Tab-separated table of C-alpha atoms and ligand atoms in Angstrom:
chain	number	residue	atom	x	y	z
A	1	MET	CA	0.951	-11.830	18.778
A	2	ASN	CA	2.685	-11.903	15.408
A	3	ASN	CA	6.386	-11.472	14.678
A	4	ILE	CA	6.273	-8.784	12.025
A	5	LEU	CA	9.079	-7.397	9.869
A	6	VAL	CA	8.342	-3.890	8.565
A	7	THR	CA	10.558	-2.860	5.646
A	8	GLY	CA	10.815	0.902	5.152
A	9	ALA	CA	10.116	1.283	8.883
A	10	GLY	CA	11.832	4.680	9.029
A	11	GLY	CA	9.351	6.338	6.664
A	12	LEU	CA	5.978	8.011	7.140
A	13	ILE	CA	3.800	4.887	7.042
A	14	GLY	CA	6.308	2.862	9.081
A	15	GLY	CA	5.938	5.549	11.746
A	16	ILE	CA	2.120	5.385	11.622
A	17	ILE	CA	2.209	1.603	12.123
A	18	ILE	CA	4.447	1.668	15.195
A	19	GLU	CA	2.458	4.546	16.698
A	20	LYS	CA	-1.023	3.066	16.175
A	21	ILE	CA	-0.812	-0.740	16.122
A	22	ASP	CA	-0.187	-2.682	19.369
A	23	ASN	CA	0.087	-6.288	20.428
A	24	ASN	CA	2.711	-7.479	17.957
A	25	ASN	CA	6.477	-8.001	18.014
A	26	PHE	CA	7.697	-5.551	15.415
A	27	VAL	CA	11.138	-5.535	13.821
A	28	GLY	CA	11.872	-2.483	11.679
A	29	LEU	CA	14.240	-2.525	8.710
A	30	ASP	CA	15.387	0.515	6.782
A	31	ILE	CA	18.479	2.219	5.412
A	32	VAL	CA	17.747	5.033	7.890
A	33	ALA	CA	16.876	5.014	11.610
A	34	SER	CA	13.280	4.372	12.708
A	35	LYS	CA	11.090	4.655	15.828
A	36	TYR	CA	10.989	0.865	16.213
A	37	SER	CA	12.686	-0.330	19.392
A	38	LYS	CA	14.259	-3.082	17.301
A	39	THR	CA	15.535	-1.519	14.080
A	40	ILE	CA	17.947	-3.118	11.657
A	41	ILE	CA	19.778	-0.838	9.270
A	42	SER	CA	19.871	-2.700	5.989
A	43	ASP	CA	19.067	-2.345	2.297
A	44	ILE	CA	16.489	-4.662	0.707
A	45	SER	CA	18.988	-5.216	-2.111
A	46	ASP	CA	20.743	-7.646	0.303
A	47	ILE	CA	18.582	-10.792	0.060
A	48	GLU	CA	20.893	-12.914	2.249
A	49	LYS	CA	20.563	-10.438	5.083
A	50	LEU	CA	16.785	-10.239	4.608
A	51	LYS	CA	16.529	-14.019	4.858
A	52	ASN	CA	18.730	-14.182	7.975
A	53	ILE	CA	16.757	-11.404	9.681
A	54	MET	CA	13.463	-13.197	8.975
A	55	LEU	CA	14.773	-16.557	10.215
A	56	SER	CA	16.532	-15.278	13.336
A	57	ASN	CA	13.463	-13.233	14.375
A	58	LYS	CA	10.970	-16.026	13.509
A	59	ILE	CA	9.077	-13.601	11.284
A	60	ASP	CA	5.580	-14.821	10.294
A	61	THR	CA	4.301	-11.600	8.693
A	62	VAL	CA	6.063	-9.038	6.497
A	63	ILE	CA	4.767	-5.526	5.890
A	64	HIS	CA	6.694	-4.404	2.829
A	65	LEU	CA	6.851	-0.622	2.601
A	66	ALA	CA	10.443	0.032	1.484
A	67	ALA	CA	10.432	1.697	-1.913
A	68	TYR	CA	11.184	4.839	-3.836
A	69	PRO	CA	7.726	6.242	-3.060
A	70	SER	CA	7.254	8.964	-5.659
A	71	VAL	CA	5.383	8.978	-8.937
A	72	SER	CA	8.387	8.917	-11.185
A	73	ASP	CA	9.781	7.605	-14.433
A	74	GLU	CA	13.340	7.399	-13.083
A	75	TRP	CA	13.940	3.838	-14.224
A	76	GLU	CA	17.197	2.928	-12.445
A	77	ILE	CA	16.045	3.948	-8.968
A	78	ILE	CA	12.615	2.323	-9.475
A	79	ARG	CA	14.206	-0.864	-10.832
A	80	LYS	CA	16.606	-1.209	-7.900
A	81	ASN	CA	14.319	-0.297	-4.982
A	82	ASN	CA	10.798	-1.142	-6.120
A	83	ILE	CA	11.222	-4.012	-8.566
A	84	GLU	CA	14.363	-5.938	-7.569
A	85	GLY	CA	13.968	-4.963	-3.902
A	86	THR	CA	10.382	-6.239	-3.809
A	87	ARG	CA	11.405	-9.494	-5.479
A	88	ASN	CA	14.104	-9.900	-2.786
A	89	VAL	CA	11.603	-9.322	0.027
A	90	PHE	CA	9.112	-11.843	-1.436
A	91	ASP	CA	11.746	-14.480	-2.169
A	92	ALA	CA	13.394	-14.151	1.254
A	93	SER	CA	9.878	-14.516	2.743
A	94	ARG	CA	9.364	-17.735	0.801
A	95	ILE	CA	12.688	-19.185	2.001
A	96	ALA	CA	11.991	-18.112	5.607
A	97	LYS	CA	8.461	-19.619	5.448
A	98	VAL	CA	6.691	-16.337	6.146
A	99	LYS	CA	2.910	-16.860	6.172
A	100	LYS	CA	1.625	-13.451	5.104
A	101	ILE	CA	2.941	-10.420	3.198
A	102	ILE	CA	1.164	-7.066	3.329
A	103	PHE	CA	2.479	-5.155	0.337
A	104	ALA	CA	2.285	-1.373	0.005
A	105	SER	CA	1.078	-1.081	-3.561
A	106	SER	CA	-0.289	2.233	-4.802
A	107	ASN	CA	-3.288	3.831	-6.438
A	108	HIS	CA	-0.834	4.663	-9.232
A	109	ALA	CA	-1.054	1.020	-10.395
A	110	VAL	CA	-4.469	2.106	-11.706
A	111	GLY	CA	-3.766	5.825	-12.076
A	112	LEU	CA	-4.763	6.226	-15.713
A	113	TYR	CA	-8.438	5.697	-14.909
A	114	GLU	CA	-8.165	9.305	-13.764
A	115	ASN	CA	-8.005	10.334	-17.429
A	116	ASP	CA	-11.573	9.061	-17.881
A	117	HIS	CA	-15.015	10.493	-17.092
A	118	PRO	CA	-16.130	10.856	-14.327
A	119	TYR	CA	-12.905	10.319	-12.330
A	120	LYS	CA	-11.160	13.107	-14.240
A	121	GLU	CA	-13.819	15.590	-13.140
A	122	ILE	CA	-13.923	14.326	-9.547
A	123	ILE	CA	-10.167	14.649	-8.943
A	124	SER	CA	-10.374	18.184	-10.359
A	125	GLY	CA	-13.119	19.059	-7.850
A	126	ASN	CA	-15.799	19.390	-10.537
A	127	TYR	CA	-18.747	17.459	-9.091
A	128	ASP	CA	-21.554	18.883	-11.273
A	129	ASN	CA	-24.341	16.337	-11.912
A	130	LEU	CA	-22.292	13.467	-10.466
A	131	GLU	CA	-23.894	12.878	-7.084
A	132	GLY	CA	-24.406	9.130	-6.571
A	133	ASP	CA	-24.217	8.479	-10.273
A	134	PHE	CA	-20.986	6.654	-11.110
A	135	ASP	CA	-19.259	3.299	-10.701
A	136	LEU	CA	-16.339	3.053	-8.305
A	137	ILE	CA	-13.052	1.576	-9.578
A	138	LYS	CA	-12.931	-2.000	-8.290
A	139	PRO	CA	-9.924	-3.827	-6.815
A	140	ASP	CA	-10.086	-6.423	-9.620
A	141	CYS	CA	-10.121	-3.857	-12.441
A	142	LEU	CA	-7.551	-4.045	-15.220
A	143	VAL	CA	-4.321	-2.398	-14.055
A	144	ARG	CA	-3.581	0.915	-15.798
A	145	PRO	CA	-0.318	2.247	-14.307
A	146	ASP	CA	0.436	5.930	-14.814
A	147	SER	CA	4.254	5.846	-14.488
A	148	PHE	CA	7.236	3.526	-14.018
A	149	TYR	CA	6.408	3.923	-10.313
A	150	GLY	CA	2.856	2.655	-10.947
A	151	ILE	CA	4.263	-0.166	-13.094
A	152	SER	CA	6.587	-1.185	-10.239
A	153	LYS	CA	3.568	-1.462	-7.919
A	154	ALA	CA	1.621	-3.505	-10.502
A	155	PHE	CA	4.727	-5.729	-10.727
A	156	GLY	CA	4.640	-6.202	-6.935
A	157	GLU	CA	0.961	-7.182	-7.115
A	158	ASN	CA	1.698	-9.747	-9.846
A	159	LEU	CA	4.630	-11.062	-7.850
A	160	GLY	CA	2.225	-11.439	-4.943
A	161	ARG	CA	-0.259	-13.416	-7.007
A	162	TYR	CA	2.572	-15.709	-8.161
A	163	PHE	CA	3.904	-16.253	-4.625
A	164	HIS	CA	0.398	-16.978	-3.416
A	165	GLU	CA	-0.564	-19.430	-6.154
A	166	LYS	CA	2.817	-21.189	-6.300
A	167	TYR	CA	3.902	-21.118	-2.644
A	168	GLY	CA	0.703	-20.471	-0.687
A	169	ILE	CA	1.839	-17.255	0.995
A	170	LYS	CA	-1.139	-15.065	1.915
A	171	ILE	CA	-0.841	-11.724	0.142
A	172	ALA	CA	-2.655	-8.448	0.793
A	173	CYS	CA	-1.863	-5.670	-1.691
A	174	LEU	CA	-2.829	-2.220	-0.439
A	175	ARG	CA	-3.380	0.345	-3.190
A	176	ILE	CA	-2.785	3.254	-0.867
A	177	GLY	CA	-4.263	6.640	-1.766
A	178	THR	CA	-2.897	9.897	-0.306
A	179	VAL	CA	-1.279	9.693	3.134
A	180	ASN	CA	0.620	12.726	4.374
A	181	LYS	CA	2.310	13.718	7.596
A	182	ASP	CA	-0.267	16.453	8.285
A	183	ASN	CA	-3.022	13.810	8.089
A	184	SER	CA	-5.140	16.188	5.997
A	185	PRO	CA	-6.726	16.317	2.516
A	186	LEU	CA	-5.985	20.050	2.431
A	187	ILE	CA	-2.351	19.309	1.645
A	188	GLY	CA	-1.884	19.135	-2.106
A	189	THR	CA	0.611	17.085	-4.021
A	190	LYS	CA	1.620	18.129	-7.473
A	191	TYR	CA	-1.903	17.036	-8.450
A	192	GLY	CA	-3.362	19.662	-6.113
A	193	SER	CA	-5.431	19.294	-2.982
A	194	LYS	CA	-8.713	18.895	-4.943
A	195	ARG	CA	-7.611	15.370	-5.773
A	196	SER	CA	-6.948	14.638	-2.114
A	197	PHE	CA	-10.661	15.050	-1.336
A	198	ALA	CA	-11.116	11.835	-3.331
A	199	THR	CA	-7.864	10.040	-2.495
A	200	TRP	CA	-7.050	10.961	1.130
A	201	CYS	CA	-6.499	8.157	3.610
A	202	SER	CA	-6.366	9.155	7.280
A	203	HIS	CA	-3.694	7.710	9.531
A	204	ASP	CA	-6.399	5.938	11.566
A	205	ASP	CA	-7.943	4.350	8.478
A	206	LEU	CA	-4.579	3.213	7.125
A	207	ALA	CA	-3.546	1.743	10.487
A	208	GLY	CA	-6.991	0.117	10.812
A	209	LEU	CA	-6.671	-1.448	7.367
A	210	ILE	CA	-3.154	-2.758	8.051
A	211	GLU	CA	-4.152	-4.125	11.462
A	212	ALA	CA	-7.184	-5.846	9.918
A	213	CYS	CA	-4.856	-7.423	7.321
A	214	ILE	CA	-2.561	-8.665	10.112
A	215	ILE	CA	-5.490	-10.240	11.965
A	216	SER	CA	-7.636	-11.613	9.103
A	217	GLU	CA	-7.531	-15.334	8.423
A	218	LYS	CA	-9.552	-14.933	5.222
A	219	ILE	CA	-6.829	-13.345	3.075
A	220	THR	CA	-5.683	-15.436	0.098
A	221	PHE	CA	-4.486	-13.059	-2.634
A	222	ASP	CA	-6.424	-9.847	-2.182
A	223	ILE	CA	-6.215	-6.237	-3.271
A	224	PHE	CA	-7.627	-3.442	-1.102
A	225	PHE	CA	-7.787	0.285	-1.712
A	226	GLY	CA	-6.280	2.252	1.161
A	227	VAL	CA	-8.618	5.236	1.169
A	228	SER	CA	-10.879	6.859	3.726
A	229	ASN	CA	-14.652	6.797	3.452
A	230	ASN	CA	-14.564	10.074	1.518
A	231	LYS	CA	-17.773	11.284	-0.048
A	232	TRP	CA	-15.937	11.633	-3.376
A	233	LYS	CA	-13.766	8.527	-3.239
A	234	ILE	CA	-13.366	6.890	-6.654
A	235	TRP	CA	-12.199	3.466	-5.427
A	236	ASP	CA	-14.359	0.621	-4.114
A	237	VAL	CA	-13.591	-0.466	-0.536
A	238	SER	CA	-16.582	-2.801	-0.141
A	239	ASN	CA	-14.466	-6.008	-0.274
A	240	GLN	CA	-12.865	-5.053	3.066
A	241	LYS	CA	-16.018	-5.771	5.062
A	242	GLY	CA	-16.227	-9.466	4.172
A	243	ILE	CA	-12.527	-10.358	4.085
A	244	LEU	CA	-11.206	-8.089	6.834
A	245	ASN	CA	-14.313	-7.242	8.881
A	246	TYR	CA	-13.163	-3.651	8.422
A	247	SER	CA	-14.370	-0.448	6.772
A	248	PRO	CA	-12.701	2.991	6.724
A	249	LYS	CA	-14.351	5.706	8.815
A	250	SER	CA	-12.816	9.148	8.147
A	251	ASN	CA	-14.295	11.464	5.512
A	252	ALA	CA	-12.291	14.231	3.828
A	253	GLU	CA	-15.454	16.385	3.661
A	254	SER	CA	-15.057	17.148	7.377
A	255	PHE	CA	-12.100	19.374	6.366
A	256	ARG	CA	-14.048	21.576	3.903
B	301	LIG	N1	2.398	7.978	1.506
B	301	LIG	C1	1.529	7.694	0.546
B	301	LIG	O1	0.598	8.468	0.291
B	301	LIG	C2	1.637	6.411	-0.255
B	301	LIG	C3	0.668	6.183	-1.259
B	301	LIG	C4	0.730	5.013	-1.994
B	301	LIG	C5	1.714	4.073	-1.748
B	301	LIG	N2	2.664	4.330	-0.779
B	301	LIG	C6	3.704	3.314	-0.583
B	301	LIG	O2	3.831	3.032	0.805
B	301	LIG	C7	5.195	2.765	1.119
B	301	LIG	C8	5.647	3.667	2.259
B	301	LIG	O3	5.440	5.009	1.875
B	301	LIG	P1	5.883	6.228	2.805
B	301	LIG	O4	4.956	7.347	2.483
B	301	LIG	O5	6.050	5.785	4.214
B	301	LIG	O6	7.298	6.575	2.153
B	301	LIG	P2	8.637	7.078	2.883
B	301	LIG	O7	9.546	7.582	1.813
B	301	LIG	O8	8.317	7.981	4.007
B	301	LIG	O9	9.222	5.709	3.459
B	301	LIG	C9	9.871	4.763	2.648
B	301	LIG	C10	11.020	4.205	3.443
B	301	LIG	O10	11.636	3.158	2.662
B	301	LIG	C11	13.027	3.233	2.876
B	301	LIG	N3	13.716	2.596	1.749
B	301	LIG	C12	13.720	3.014	0.461
B	301	LIG	N4	14.498	2.203	-0.264
B	301	LIG	C13	14.973	1.262	0.573
B	301	LIG	C14	15.829	0.150	0.400
B	301	LIG	N5	16.360	-0.133	-0.798
B	301	LIG	N6	16.108	-0.635	1.467
B	301	LIG	C15	15.576	-0.344	2.696
B	301	LIG	N7	14.775	0.714	2.929
B	301	LIG	C16	14.478	1.504	1.860
B	301	LIG	C17	13.323	4.733	2.973
B	301	LIG	O11	14.566	4.969	3.628
B	301	LIG	C18	12.109	5.248	3.727
B	301	LIG	O12	12.358	5.352	5.115
B	301	LIG	C19	5.972	2.943	-0.179
B	301	LIG	O13	6.137	1.671	-0.785
B	301	LIG	C20	5.075	3.807	-1.029
B	301	LIG	O14	5.288	3.596	-2.413
B	301	LIG	C21	2.643	5.470	-0.025
């Protein structure tokens, strides 16, 4: 049993966690209500309150989801919620002696790879002559953010590396793909549903990945792609087997 603080508990992924992961004492934090039986209404801009919540609930693990979650170049809102807010969550965790932080990063930290062959073709649904013939994007690739939003997630990953190397906190950064409330790759974003056949992550696979991160004792500073085992995935998930004893199972092709 871990004592886990979930920031952004009132959102989509916060809801998936409380629905699908058992055997932990969860405390939810958000500026809106959540399904968590213990929910604290608070803004991550308040670092004092974050620290007090972590200490009074003996939090050992933080799942940091709270953010402005859209691909956006709106600097002020990204700066406040995603950059300063994430720094507050990490620093409060350090003061409260939290052992592990699971950080909701994003595929948009490496989104500009999608301008390159063959990823460009794959996310457009053009698979001609590609079968089994390309390298997946690896978790340790150079970051190539595609927006201020993507930059804020790359910032969170770097913050995580710093807090791991300087303070020893275990950090798992999840570069989450496409998770939607319909749990389907048929739902398009502004990029269109063709992209989702590469990027979709089922609710079960996301919950499985997060639960494996909670349980694993092998995490140091690690980056994992949160994507299902889609035939046309462009990101490498092979590091999950060794560190987390976990691999995603869903495949977007079952929806075609
Ligand atoms: N859903 C996806 O496909 C996806 C993909 C990649 C990354 N992510 C990341 O996962 C996380 C969760 O995403 P989601 O889809 O559940 O988003 P969501 O918008 O449904 O949930 C985010 C929650 O964070 C809360 N929040 C925002 N700012 C806050 C603040 N300053 N203080 C406290 N709470 C605040 C919101 O009220 C909201 O309930 C986000 O960090 C997002 O960037 C999501």
